Amino acid sequence: MDIDTLLRLFSPQSLTVLALCTLYGTLVGAMPGLTATMAVALLVPFTYFMDPLVAISAIVATTTTAIFAGDIPGALLRIPGTPASAAYVEDAFQLSSAGKSRSTLLVSLLAASIGGIVGVVLLALIAPQLARVAIGFSSYEVFWLATLGLSCAVMTSNASVIKSFASLFIGLFIACIGIDVAVGHPRFTFGWYELFDGVSFIPAIIGLFALSEIMRAASTGRHQPPPIEVRETLPQAFREAITTLTRYRRNVARSSVAGTLIGALPGAGADIAAWICYAFSKRFSRHPERYGKGHIEGIVDGGSANNAAIGGAWTPALVFGIPGDSVTAIAIGILLLNGMSPGPRIFTDNPEIVHTLYGAFAMANVLMIPVGIIVIALSSKIVRIPRRVLMPIVLLFSLVGAYAITNSVVAVWIVLALGILGYAMEATGFPLAPAILGIVLGGIVEENFMTSMIKSQGNLLAFFERPWAAGLGVLTLLVWMVLLCQALYEGYRRQRALSFNTPKREPR
């Protein structure tokens, strides 16, 4: 990094923009329904009046903090702010219900910061090498990777395998709504043109999590006290968070590296990274039975992977001009508007962009800590608000967020319909997380499956012909075999319990 880039990065204007965007990203990410992508999209008009390097710094700071801030409503209200936060929302909420909301959020904050710094270090060291692997991924590899992500959602669920798969298929059915990717024919749209683009996952998350939670709160009585108590002072919570991260330092290192590698794959992003790392955390944990019931280990893994994947997503964007996720797609557009073309020559033609990106990532992840601590201290006040006052406010923000995504009233109807569905699913013991991931990844799975089938002319063996595709395919099939064995074992135990409890007839 040369002196000019350092001076520009540490200039009063750049530092002010970084600080403001860090705060802006935290506040937007903490609101149910407002995602990191939406935060960056709202920022785009302002970037026209900025220096390109300052604009990139603003996008980096906003994205980094908004991804972490999605954990705040998940821990306090059981409403994940982002799809990635849904991976460990049950653990975070259960810990908050036990009075550990501050230490839980501080663990998430520090893990996200460490993961982000590891991600930018790996990005700086091995970006070209990672990009060569990522660019080699075709529709076959992306299909298997997305399918593995779906399988991990079932694996990490605390419900039975059958109910988890049923929830996943409900999400995949919802993802089928819209234009068929192969023949261009509308499916299940009922003549509503607003559904031709499919069901946006933000209204889906708001409906399944937020509205169902509001309906459940209403059904349990109007005058119940808040379920969450803050039993820790901020210094106590900080010490507890440091102790937790020290104990699970291997988890932080593993998920930070894995999150960066997964994020470098085009189209993967933080969502798949969080779910896969959470699944592997549960599989290799000494206490897998505690996951989903308030176990901090899963939050450490998921939080580290979230922000590490952000750095990884910039790898194909910088080296080949291929966006790793929706945020980097917006960033590429801003660079193109300023006459800068991402690609292999960017490291020689515009090295200041690359160096600014590295510096902005590092500074944003450091600035996120004090800003996050302030927001965590203030957000803890939310739990003292009576639920009869809090829930209508959450509903208002949720519906506004859903409408803002599509600028259509149909999004509000989607929230209401899926809210009723989510309430019914939880009342009957069906988990919500697999359904959410089915909605998020369903389109990716279908598009890459149909593309692969067309390329191979229906030859299923083509899904295993490429080395990376074969490896991911075998891993996914192994996960399916484990889940099948688990389902058979659950059925055997259920039958045995029924036969044991059935009274035997007395002989006459």
Short mmCIF file of C-alpha atoms in Angstrom, two decimals:
data_model
loop_
_atom_site.label_atom_id
_atom_site.label_comp_id
_atom_site.label_asym_id
_atom_site.label_seq_id
_atom_site.Cartn_x
_atom_site.Cartn_y
_atom_site.Cartn_z
CA MET A 1 0.00 0.00 0.00
CA ASP A 2 1.58 3.30 -1.10
CA ILE A 3 1.72 6.55 0.86
CA ASP A 4 -0.92 8.30 -1.29
CA THR A 5 -3.48 5.57 -0.65
CA LEU A 6 -2.75 5.63 3.08
CA LEU A 7 -3.13 9.40 3.23
CA ARG A 8 -6.38 9.23 1.30
CA LEU A 9 -7.68 6.43 3.51
CA PHE A 10 -6.84 8.32 6.71
CA SER A 11 -8.04 11.68 5.44
CA PRO A 12 -10.73 13.44 7.52
CA GLN A 13 -13.29 12.91 4.74
CA SER A 14 -12.61 9.17 4.45
CA LEU A 15 -12.59 8.62 8.22
CA THR A 16 -15.83 10.58 8.61
CA VAL A 17 -17.52 8.55 5.87
CA LEU A 18 -16.28 5.29 7.40
CA ALA A 19 -17.58 6.25 10.86
CA LEU A 20 -20.97 7.42 9.57
CA CYS A 21 -21.44 4.37 7.35
CA THR A 22 -20.48 2.05 10.20
CA LEU A 23 -23.20 3.62 12.34
CA TYR A 24 -25.64 3.68 9.41
CA GLY A 25 -25.04 0.01 8.60
CA THR A 26 -25.53 -0.99 12.24
CA LEU A 27 -28.83 0.89 12.55
CA VAL A 28 -30.23 -0.37 9.23
CA GLY A 29 -29.12 -3.96 9.83
CA ALA A 30 -30.74 -3.96 13.28
CA MET A 31 -34.19 -3.21 11.80
CA PRO A 32 -36.19 -6.30 10.84
CA GLY A 33 -36.65 -6.40 7.07
CA LEU A 34 -33.82 -4.01 6.15
CA THR A 35 -30.84 -5.99 4.84
CA ALA A 36 -27.23 -5.15 4.03
CA THR A 37 -28.09 -5.15 0.33
CA MET A 38 -30.87 -2.63 0.86
CA ALA A 39 -28.58 -0.47 3.03
CA VAL A 40 -26.00 -0.37 0.22
CA ALA A 41 -28.67 0.24 -2.42
CA LEU A 42 -29.97 3.26 -0.48
CA LEU A 43 -26.39 4.53 -0.26
CA VAL A 44 -25.78 4.44 -4.03
CA PRO A 45 -27.17 7.95 -4.85
CA PHE A 46 -24.78 9.49 -2.32
CA THR A 47 -21.77 7.73 -3.85
CA TYR A 48 -22.19 9.78 -7.04
CA PHE A 49 -20.86 12.79 -5.13
CA MET A 50 -17.92 10.91 -3.57
CA ASP A 51 -14.45 10.07 -4.73
CA PRO A 52 -14.52 6.45 -6.07
CA LEU A 53 -12.15 5.27 -3.34
CA VAL A 54 -14.27 6.89 -0.62
CA ALA A 55 -17.39 5.36 -2.20
CA ILE A 56 -15.86 1.88 -2.01
CA SER A 57 -14.94 2.51 1.64
CA ALA A 58 -18.54 3.54 2.35
CA ILE A 59 -19.94 0.36 0.79
CA VAL A 60 -17.47 -1.83 2.68
CA ALA A 61 -18.24 -0.19 6.04
CA THR A 62 -22.02 -0.38 5.50
CA THR A 63 -21.96 -4.05 4.47
CA THR A 64 -19.64 -5.16 7.25
CA THR A 65 -21.70 -3.67 10.05
CA ALA A 66 -25.14 -4.42 8.59
CA ILE A 67 -24.39 -8.15 8.42
CA PHE A 68 -23.45 -8.22 12.13
CA ALA A 69 -26.39 -5.99 13.15
CA GLY A 70 -28.82 -8.57 11.77
CA ASP A 71 -28.02 -10.60 14.90
CA ILE A 72 -29.49 -7.93 17.23
CA PRO A 73 -33.23 -8.41 16.48
CA GLY A 74 -32.59 -12.15 16.27
CA ALA A 75 -31.21 -12.28 19.81
CA LEU A 76 -33.72 -9.87 21.38
CA LEU A 77 -36.92 -10.55 19.41
CA ARG A 78 -36.27 -13.90 17.66
CA ILE A 79 -36.54 -12.05 14.33
CA PRO A 80 -33.32 -12.47 12.28
CA GLY A 81 -32.29 -9.31 10.48
CA THR A 82 -30.60 -11.24 7.65
CA PRO A 83 -30.96 -14.78 6.22
CA ALA A 84 -27.49 -15.59 7.58
CA SER A 85 -28.60 -14.68 11.13
CA ALA A 86 -31.43 -17.23 10.88
CA ALA A 87 -28.85 -20.04 11.14
CA TYR A 88 -28.34 -19.46 14.87
CA VAL A 89 -31.33 -17.31 15.85
CA GLU A 90 -32.74 -19.98 18.19
CA ASP A 91 -29.48 -20.20 20.17
CA ALA A 92 -29.17 -16.42 20.41
CA PHE A 93 -32.76 -15.95 21.56
CA GLN A 94 -32.58 -18.74 24.14
CA LEU A 95 -29.40 -17.26 25.62
CA SER A 96 -31.00 -13.81 25.70
CA SER A 97 -34.05 -15.28 27.42
CA ALA A 98 -31.66 -16.59 30.10
CA GLY A 99 -30.48 -13.03 30.77
CA LYS A 100 -27.33 -13.16 28.62
CA SER A 101 -28.36 -10.90 25.75
CA ARG A 102 -25.37 -8.56 26.12
CA SER A 103 -22.70 -11.27 26.29
CA THR A 104 -24.37 -13.14 23.41
CA LEU A 105 -24.37 -10.06 21.18
CA LEU A 106 -20.82 -9.16 22.20
CA VAL A 107 -19.66 -12.66 21.24
CA SER A 108 -21.38 -12.21 17.89
CA LEU A 109 -19.81 -8.74 17.47
CA LEU A 110 -16.25 -9.79 18.32
CA ALA A 111 -16.50 -13.02 16.29
CA ALA A 112 -17.78 -11.02 13.30
CA SER A 113 -14.92 -8.52 13.67
CA ILE A 114 -12.28 -11.25 13.88
CA GLY A 115 -13.85 -13.13 10.97
CA GLY A 116 -13.90 -9.96 8.89
CA ILE A 117 -10.23 -9.22 9.59
CA VAL A 118 -9.24 -12.81 8.77
CA GLY A 119 -11.28 -12.53 5.58
CA VAL A 120 -9.49 -9.37 4.42
CA VAL A 121 -6.06 -10.85 5.28
CA LEU A 122 -6.85 -13.93 3.20
CA LEU A 123 -8.26 -11.70 0.48
CA ALA A 124 -5.00 -9.73 0.37
CA LEU A 125 -2.79 -12.83 0.40
CA ILE A 126 -4.52 -15.29 -1.89
CA ALA A 127 -7.13 -13.35 -3.89
CA PRO A 128 -5.84 -14.39 -7.34
CA GLN A 129 -5.47 -18.05 -6.29
CA LEU A 130 -8.97 -18.12 -4.74
CA ALA A 131 -10.41 -16.47 -7.81
CA ARG A 132 -8.90 -19.09 -10.13
CA VAL A 133 -10.76 -21.78 -8.18
CA ALA A 134 -13.96 -19.74 -7.99
CA ILE A 135 -13.99 -18.96 -11.71
CA GLY A 136 -13.71 -22.68 -12.43
CA PHE A 137 -17.08 -23.28 -10.76
CA SER A 138 -19.79 -24.06 -13.28
CA SER A 139 -23.49 -24.68 -12.78
CA TYR A 140 -22.72 -28.22 -11.57
CA GLU A 141 -20.59 -27.05 -8.63
CA VAL A 142 -22.96 -24.23 -7.68
CA PHE A 143 -25.90 -26.68 -7.71
CA TRP A 144 -24.13 -29.07 -5.34
CA LEU A 145 -22.97 -26.24 -3.08
CA ALA A 146 -26.50 -24.82 -2.75
CA THR A 147 -27.89 -28.33 -2.20
CA LEU A 148 -25.30 -28.90 0.53
CA GLY A 149 -26.48 -25.67 2.15
CA LEU A 150 -30.08 -26.92 2.09
CA SER A 151 -28.99 -30.25 3.57
CA CYS A 152 -27.15 -28.46 6.37
CA ALA A 153 -30.37 -26.66 7.34
CA VAL A 154 -32.03 -30.05 7.91
CA MET A 155 -28.97 -31.40 9.71
CA THR A 156 -28.85 -28.52 12.21
CA SER A 157 -32.58 -28.54 12.96
CA ASN A 158 -33.71 -29.75 16.39
CA ALA A 159 -36.97 -31.14 15.02
CA SER A 160 -37.30 -34.61 13.53
CA VAL A 161 -35.73 -35.22 10.13
CA ILE A 162 -39.15 -35.78 8.54
CA LYS A 163 -40.53 -32.47 9.82
CA SER A 164 -37.33 -30.65 8.88
CA PHE A 165 -37.50 -31.99 5.33
CA ALA A 166 -41.19 -31.07 5.16
CA SER A 167 -40.34 -27.52 6.21
CA LEU A 168 -37.56 -27.41 3.59
CA PHE A 169 -39.94 -28.54 0.84
CA ILE A 170 -42.46 -25.87 1.87
CA GLY A 171 -39.69 -23.29 1.35
CA LEU A 172 -38.71 -24.83 -1.99
CA PHE A 173 -42.36 -24.75 -3.12
CA ILE A 174 -42.56 -21.04 -2.27
CA ALA A 175 -39.32 -20.53 -4.22
CA CYS A 176 -41.02 -22.11 -7.27
CA ILE A 177 -43.49 -19.22 -7.49
CA GLY A 178 -42.69 -16.97 -10.46
CA ILE A 179 -41.35 -17.42 -13.98
CA ASP A 180 -40.01 -20.88 -14.80
CA VAL A 181 -36.28 -20.50 -15.47
CA ALA A 182 -36.30 -23.09 -18.26
CA VAL A 183 -39.40 -22.35 -20.35
CA GLY A 184 -40.34 -18.85 -19.15
CA HIS A 185 -43.88 -19.83 -18.09
CA PRO A 186 -45.40 -18.31 -14.91
CA ARG A 187 -46.07 -20.75 -12.07
CA PHE A 188 -48.49 -20.30 -9.14
CA THR A 189 -48.78 -16.55 -9.78
CA PHE A 190 -52.62 -16.55 -10.07
CA GLY A 191 -52.41 -13.70 -12.56
CA TRP A 192 -50.51 -11.36 -10.22
CA TYR A 193 -47.71 -9.76 -12.23
CA GLU A 194 -45.95 -8.79 -8.99
CA LEU A 195 -45.26 -12.50 -8.38
CA PHE A 196 -43.54 -13.04 -11.74
CA ASP A 197 -40.17 -12.30 -10.09
CA GLY A 198 -40.95 -14.78 -7.32
CA VAL A 199 -41.37 -14.29 -3.57
CA SER A 200 -38.66 -12.02 -2.19
CA PHE A 201 -36.94 -13.61 0.78
CA ILE A 202 -37.21 -10.43 2.91
CA PRO A 203 -41.05 -10.46 3.08
CA ALA A 204 -40.76 -14.22 3.58
CA ILE A 205 -38.43 -13.83 6.58
CA ILE A 206 -40.60 -11.07 8.03
CA GLY A 207 -43.72 -13.19 7.68
CA LEU A 208 -42.34 -16.51 8.92
CA PHE A 209 -40.35 -15.07 11.83
CA ALA A 210 -41.63 -11.59 12.73
CA LEU A 211 -45.38 -11.89 12.18
CA SER A 212 -45.56 -15.43 13.57
CA GLU A 213 -43.70 -14.21 16.68
CA ILE A 214 -46.16 -11.31 17.03
CA MET A 215 -49.11 -13.68 16.67
CA ARG A 216 -47.62 -16.01 19.27
CA ALA A 217 -47.07 -13.10 21.67
CA ALA A 218 -50.68 -12.00 21.16
CA SER A 219 -51.98 -15.52 21.79
CA THR A 220 -50.13 -15.84 25.12
CA GLY A 221 -51.84 -12.84 26.73
CA ARG A 222 -51.58 -9.07 26.59
CA HIS A 223 -50.24 -8.35 30.07
CA GLN A 224 -47.34 -10.74 30.28
CA PRO A 225 -43.99 -9.18 31.29
CA PRO A 226 -41.12 -9.08 28.79
CA PRO A 227 -39.54 -12.55 28.48
CA ILE A 228 -35.97 -11.25 28.48
CA GLU A 229 -34.11 -9.81 31.45
CA VAL A 230 -30.69 -8.15 31.24
CA ARG A 231 -28.73 -9.66 34.13
CA GLU A 232 -25.25 -8.54 33.10
CA THR A 233 -23.45 -5.24 33.24
CA LEU A 234 -21.56 -4.28 30.10
CA PRO A 235 -18.09 -4.95 31.65
CA GLN A 236 -19.25 -8.38 32.89
CA ALA A 237 -20.68 -9.22 29.47
CA PHE A 238 -17.44 -8.11 27.75
CA ARG A 239 -15.32 -10.31 30.01
CA GLU A 240 -17.68 -13.23 29.39
CA ALA A 241 -17.45 -12.68 25.62
CA ILE A 242 -13.63 -12.61 25.71
CA THR A 243 -13.59 -15.82 27.77
CA THR A 244 -15.99 -17.51 25.33
CA LEU A 245 -13.96 -16.56 22.26
CA THR A 246 -10.76 -17.71 23.95
CA ARG A 247 -12.36 -21.08 24.71
CA TYR A 248 -13.62 -21.47 21.13
CA ARG A 249 -10.65 -19.89 19.35
CA ARG A 250 -10.32 -22.92 17.08
CA ASN A 251 -13.94 -22.48 15.99
CA VAL A 252 -13.27 -18.83 15.16
CA ALA A 253 -10.21 -19.72 13.08
CA ARG A 254 -11.96 -22.61 11.29
CA SER A 255 -15.14 -20.72 10.41
CA SER A 256 -13.27 -17.54 9.43
CA VAL A 257 -11.19 -19.44 6.88
CA ALA A 258 -14.15 -21.55 5.70
CA GLY A 259 -16.40 -18.48 5.43
CA THR A 260 -13.82 -16.70 3.27
CA LEU A 261 -13.47 -19.70 0.95
CA ILE A 262 -17.23 -20.17 0.61
CA GLY A 263 -17.80 -16.44 0.12
CA ALA A 264 -15.31 -16.45 -2.77
CA LEU A 265 -17.64 -18.71 -4.76
CA PRO A 266 -19.92 -16.67 -7.05
CA GLY A 267 -23.47 -16.55 -5.72
CA ALA A 268 -22.66 -18.15 -2.35
CA GLY A 269 -22.26 -15.21 0.04
CA ALA A 270 -22.72 -15.02 3.80
CA ASP A 271 -26.02 -16.94 3.83
CA ILE A 272 -24.60 -20.29 2.69
CA ALA A 273 -21.37 -19.71 4.63
CA ALA A 274 -23.19 -19.24 7.94
CA TRP A 275 -25.41 -22.29 7.50
CA ILE A 276 -22.59 -24.61 6.40
CA CYS A 277 -20.23 -23.47 9.18
CA TYR A 278 -23.01 -23.79 11.77
CA ALA A 279 -23.77 -27.31 10.52
CA PHE A 280 -20.11 -28.36 10.72
CA SER A 281 -19.84 -26.76 14.15
CA LYS A 282 -22.72 -28.89 15.39
CA ARG A 283 -21.35 -32.04 13.75
CA PHE A 284 -17.89 -31.70 15.35
CA SER A 285 -19.01 -30.28 18.70
CA ARG A 286 -18.70 -32.21 21.94
CA HIS A 287 -22.26 -31.16 22.80
CA PRO A 288 -24.33 -31.24 19.58
CA GLU A 289 -27.51 -31.84 21.58
CA ARG A 290 -27.30 -28.28 22.97
CA TYR A 291 -27.53 -26.58 19.57
CA GLY A 292 -30.79 -24.72 19.04
CA LYS A 293 -31.37 -24.62 22.80
CA GLY A 294 -29.02 -21.80 23.74
CA HIS A 295 -25.46 -22.93 22.95
CA ILE A 296 -22.93 -20.18 22.29
CA GLU A 297 -20.61 -22.34 20.15
CA GLY A 298 -22.88 -22.18 17.12
CA ILE A 299 -23.04 -18.38 17.38
CA VAL A 300 -19.24 -18.19 17.41
CA ASP A 301 -19.01 -20.24 14.20
CA GLY A 302 -21.89 -18.55 12.40
CA GLY A 303 -20.83 -15.02 13.36
CA SER A 304 -17.24 -15.59 12.24
CA ALA A 305 -18.32 -17.07 8.90
CA ASN A 306 -20.78 -14.22 8.20
CA ASN A 307 -18.27 -11.41 8.00
CA ALA A 308 -15.42 -13.54 6.65
CA ALA A 309 -17.61 -14.37 3.65
CA ILE A 310 -17.95 -10.65 2.86
CA GLY A 311 -14.21 -10.41 2.21
CA GLY A 312 -14.29 -13.62 0.19
CA ALA A 313 -17.13 -12.32 -2.00
CA TRP A 314 -14.86 -9.53 -3.25
CA THR A 315 -12.35 -12.04 -4.65
CA PRO A 316 -14.15 -12.89 -7.93
CA ALA A 317 -15.43 -9.31 -8.11
CA LEU A 318 -11.94 -7.82 -8.08
CA VAL A 319 -10.10 -10.40 -10.15
CA PHE A 320 -12.69 -11.29 -12.78
CA GLY A 321 -15.45 -8.70 -12.41
CA ILE A 322 -17.90 -11.43 -11.35
CA PRO A 323 -19.93 -10.42 -8.28
CA GLY A 324 -19.78 -12.86 -5.39
CA ASP A 325 -23.08 -11.56 -4.01
CA SER A 326 -25.63 -8.78 -4.53
CA VAL A 327 -23.58 -6.19 -2.62
CA THR A 328 -20.48 -6.66 -4.77
CA ALA A 329 -22.72 -6.44 -7.83
CA ILE A 330 -23.72 -2.93 -6.72
CA ALA A 331 -20.07 -2.08 -6.01
CA ILE A 332 -19.02 -3.19 -9.51
CA GLY A 333 -21.70 -0.91 -10.95
CA ILE A 334 -20.30 2.04 -9.01
CA LEU A 335 -16.77 1.30 -10.25
CA LEU A 336 -17.99 1.08 -13.84
CA LEU A 337 -19.81 4.40 -13.49
CA ASN A 338 -16.49 5.95 -12.47
CA GLY A 339 -14.68 4.48 -15.46
CA MET A 340 -12.93 1.68 -13.57
CA SER A 341 -13.33 -1.89 -14.79
CA PRO A 342 -12.78 -4.74 -12.29
CA GLY A 343 -10.80 -7.60 -13.78
CA PRO A 344 -7.36 -9.18 -13.88
CA ARG A 345 -5.72 -5.86 -14.82
CA ILE A 346 -7.12 -3.97 -11.83
CA PHE A 347 -4.10 -4.99 -9.73
CA THR A 348 -1.79 -3.19 -12.17
CA ASP A 349 -4.02 -0.46 -13.68
CA ASN A 350 -5.82 0.65 -10.49
CA PRO A 351 -3.91 -0.80 -7.51
CA GLU A 352 -5.18 2.04 -5.31
CA ILE A 353 -8.70 0.54 -5.45
CA VAL A 354 -7.45 -2.83 -4.21
CA HIS A 355 -5.36 -1.26 -1.44
CA THR A 356 -8.22 1.02 -0.39
CA LEU A 357 -10.53 -1.97 -0.23
CA TYR A 358 -8.13 -3.86 2.05
CA GLY A 359 -7.66 -0.85 4.32
CA ALA A 360 -11.39 -0.03 4.44
CA PHE A 361 -12.24 -3.62 5.36
CA ALA A 362 -9.72 -3.65 8.21
CA MET A 363 -10.79 -0.24 9.54
CA ALA A 364 -14.51 -1.04 9.26
CA ASN A 365 -14.10 -4.24 11.26
CA VAL A 366 -12.18 -2.35 13.96
CA LEU A 367 -14.64 0.59 14.04
CA MET A 368 -17.51 -1.88 14.24
CA ILE A 369 -16.47 -2.86 17.79
CA PRO A 370 -17.03 0.48 19.61
CA VAL A 371 -20.11 1.29 17.51
CA GLY A 372 -21.49 -2.21 18.10
CA ILE A 373 -20.92 -1.96 21.86
CA ILE A 374 -22.88 1.31 21.96
CA VAL A 375 -25.75 -0.16 19.92
CA ILE A 376 -25.80 -3.32 22.08
CA ALA A 377 -25.98 -1.21 25.24
CA LEU A 378 -28.86 0.81 23.79
CA SER A 379 -30.67 -2.17 22.25
CA SER A 380 -30.80 -3.90 25.62
CA LYS A 381 -33.31 -1.21 26.61
CA ILE A 382 -35.73 -2.71 24.08
CA VAL A 383 -36.42 -5.70 26.31
CA ARG A 384 -37.84 -3.42 29.01
CA ILE A 385 -40.62 -2.22 26.72
CA PRO A 386 -43.90 -4.08 27.38
CA ARG A 387 -44.68 -6.54 24.61
CA ARG A 388 -48.10 -5.01 23.98
CA VAL A 389 -46.24 -1.81 23.00
CA LEU A 390 -43.17 -3.38 21.39
CA MET A 391 -44.87 -5.87 19.06
CA PRO A 392 -47.02 -3.32 17.16
CA ILE A 393 -43.88 -1.21 16.61
CA VAL A 394 -42.03 -4.27 15.29
CA LEU A 395 -45.01 -5.07 13.04
CA LEU A 396 -44.98 -1.51 11.67
CA PHE A 397 -41.25 -1.60 10.86
CA SER A 398 -41.60 -5.08 9.40
CA LEU A 399 -44.42 -4.15 7.03
CA VAL A 400 -42.65 -0.95 5.96
CA GLY A 401 -39.46 -2.95 5.32
CA ALA A 402 -41.36 -5.52 3.27
CA TYR A 403 -43.09 -2.83 1.19
CA ALA A 404 -39.80 -0.98 0.64
CA ILE A 405 -38.20 -4.05 -0.95
CA THR A 406 -40.69 -4.35 -3.82
CA ASN A 407 -42.72 -1.10 -3.66
CA SER A 408 -45.80 -3.30 -3.92
CA VAL A 409 -48.71 -4.06 -1.61
CA VAL A 410 -48.35 -7.71 -2.66
CA ALA A 411 -45.30 -7.90 -0.36
CA VAL A 412 -47.54 -7.00 2.58
CA TRP A 413 -49.98 -9.77 1.63
CA ILE A 414 -47.03 -12.19 1.40
CA VAL A 415 -45.99 -11.20 4.93
CA LEU A 416 -49.51 -11.81 6.24
CA ALA A 417 -49.90 -15.17 4.45
CA LEU A 418 -46.51 -16.51 5.50
CA GLY A 419 -47.02 -15.17 9.02
CA ILE A 420 -50.10 -17.36 9.40
CA LEU A 421 -48.18 -20.28 7.84
CA GLY A 422 -45.23 -19.75 10.21
CA TYR A 423 -47.52 -19.61 13.24
CA ALA A 424 -49.24 -22.86 12.17
CA MET A 425 -45.88 -24.56 11.51
CA GLU A 426 -44.46 -23.69 14.91
CA ALA A 427 -47.70 -24.69 16.65
CA THR A 428 -47.40 -28.16 15.09
CA GLY A 429 -43.66 -28.59 15.69
CA PHE A 430 -42.30 -27.80 12.22
CA PRO A 431 -39.06 -25.75 12.27
CA LEU A 432 -38.96 -22.45 10.36
CA ALA A 433 -35.24 -22.25 9.50
CA PRO A 434 -35.25 -24.94 6.73
CA ALA A 435 -38.21 -23.20 5.06
CA ILE A 436 -36.36 -19.88 5.05
CA LEU A 437 -33.25 -21.40 3.50
CA GLY A 438 -35.42 -23.19 0.94
CA ILE A 439 -36.83 -19.82 -0.14
CA VAL A 440 -33.37 -18.20 -0.26
CA LEU A 441 -31.57 -20.99 -2.13
CA GLY A 442 -34.46 -22.57 -4.06
CA GLY A 443 -34.00 -20.34 -7.09
CA ILE A 444 -30.25 -20.96 -7.17
CA VAL A 445 -30.75 -24.74 -6.99
CA GLU A 446 -33.40 -24.78 -9.73
CA GLU A 447 -31.56 -22.44 -12.11
CA ASN A 448 -28.27 -24.32 -11.88
CA PHE A 449 -29.97 -27.72 -12.06
CA MET A 450 -31.89 -26.80 -15.22
CA THR A 451 -28.80 -25.20 -16.77
CA SER A 452 -26.76 -28.32 -16.02
CA MET A 453 -29.42 -30.64 -17.41
CA ILE A 454 -29.62 -28.62 -20.63
CA LYS A 455 -25.82 -28.61 -21.01
CA SER A 456 -25.54 -32.34 -20.35
CA GLN A 457 -28.67 -33.19 -22.40
CA GLY A 458 -30.19 -34.99 -19.44
CA ASN A 459 -27.09 -36.99 -18.46
CA LEU A 460 -27.07 -37.10 -14.63
CA LEU A 461 -23.53 -38.50 -14.56
CA ALA A 462 -22.32 -35.11 -15.82
CA PHE A 463 -22.96 -33.79 -12.29
CA PHE A 464 -19.98 -35.90 -11.14
CA GLU A 465 -17.59 -35.54 -14.08
CA ARG A 466 -15.76 -32.41 -12.86
CA PRO A 467 -13.44 -32.81 -9.83
CA TRP A 468 -14.99 -30.11 -7.63
CA ALA A 469 -18.51 -31.15 -8.61
CA ALA A 470 -17.73 -34.78 -7.77
CA GLY A 471 -16.32 -33.82 -4.36
CA LEU A 472 -19.27 -31.61 -3.43
CA GLY A 473 -21.72 -34.14 -4.84
CA VAL A 474 -20.28 -37.03 -2.83
CA LEU A 475 -20.24 -34.87 0.32
CA THR A 476 -23.89 -33.90 -0.21
CA LEU A 477 -24.92 -37.53 -0.81
CA LEU A 478 -23.11 -38.56 2.38
CA VAL A 479 -25.09 -35.93 4.29
CA TRP A 480 -28.29 -37.32 2.79
CA MET A 481 -27.31 -40.85 3.87
CA VAL A 482 -26.66 -39.64 7.42
CA LEU A 483 -30.05 -37.89 7.48
CA LEU A 484 -31.77 -41.01 6.09
CA CYS A 485 -30.20 -43.20 8.78
CA GLN A 486 -31.19 -40.65 11.40
CA ALA A 487 -34.79 -40.64 10.12
CA LEU A 488 -34.94 -44.45 10.21
CA TYR A 489 -33.54 -44.46 13.75
CA GLU A 490 -36.11 -41.87 14.84
CA GLY A 491 -38.89 -43.98 13.34
CA TYR A 492 -37.58 -47.10 15.09
CA ARG A 493 -37.46 -45.31 18.45
CA ARG A 494 -40.99 -43.95 17.93
CA GLN A 495 -42.36 -47.41 17.12
CA ARG A 496 -40.59 -48.90 20.10
CA ALA A 497 -41.98 -46.21 22.40
CA LEU A 498 -45.50 -46.83 21.08
CA SER A 499 -45.24 -50.58 21.54
CA PHE A 500 -43.85 -50.09 25.04
CA ASN A 501 -46.69 -47.75 26.07
CA THR A 502 -49.47 -49.85 24.51
CA PRO A 503 -51.18 -51.87 27.28
CA LYS A 504 -51.17 -55.62 26.71
CA ARG A 505 -54.51 -57.48 26.72
CA GLU A 506 -55.16 -59.86 29.53
CA PRO A 507 -55.76 -63.48 28.42
CA ARG A 508 -59.30 -64.70 29.13
#
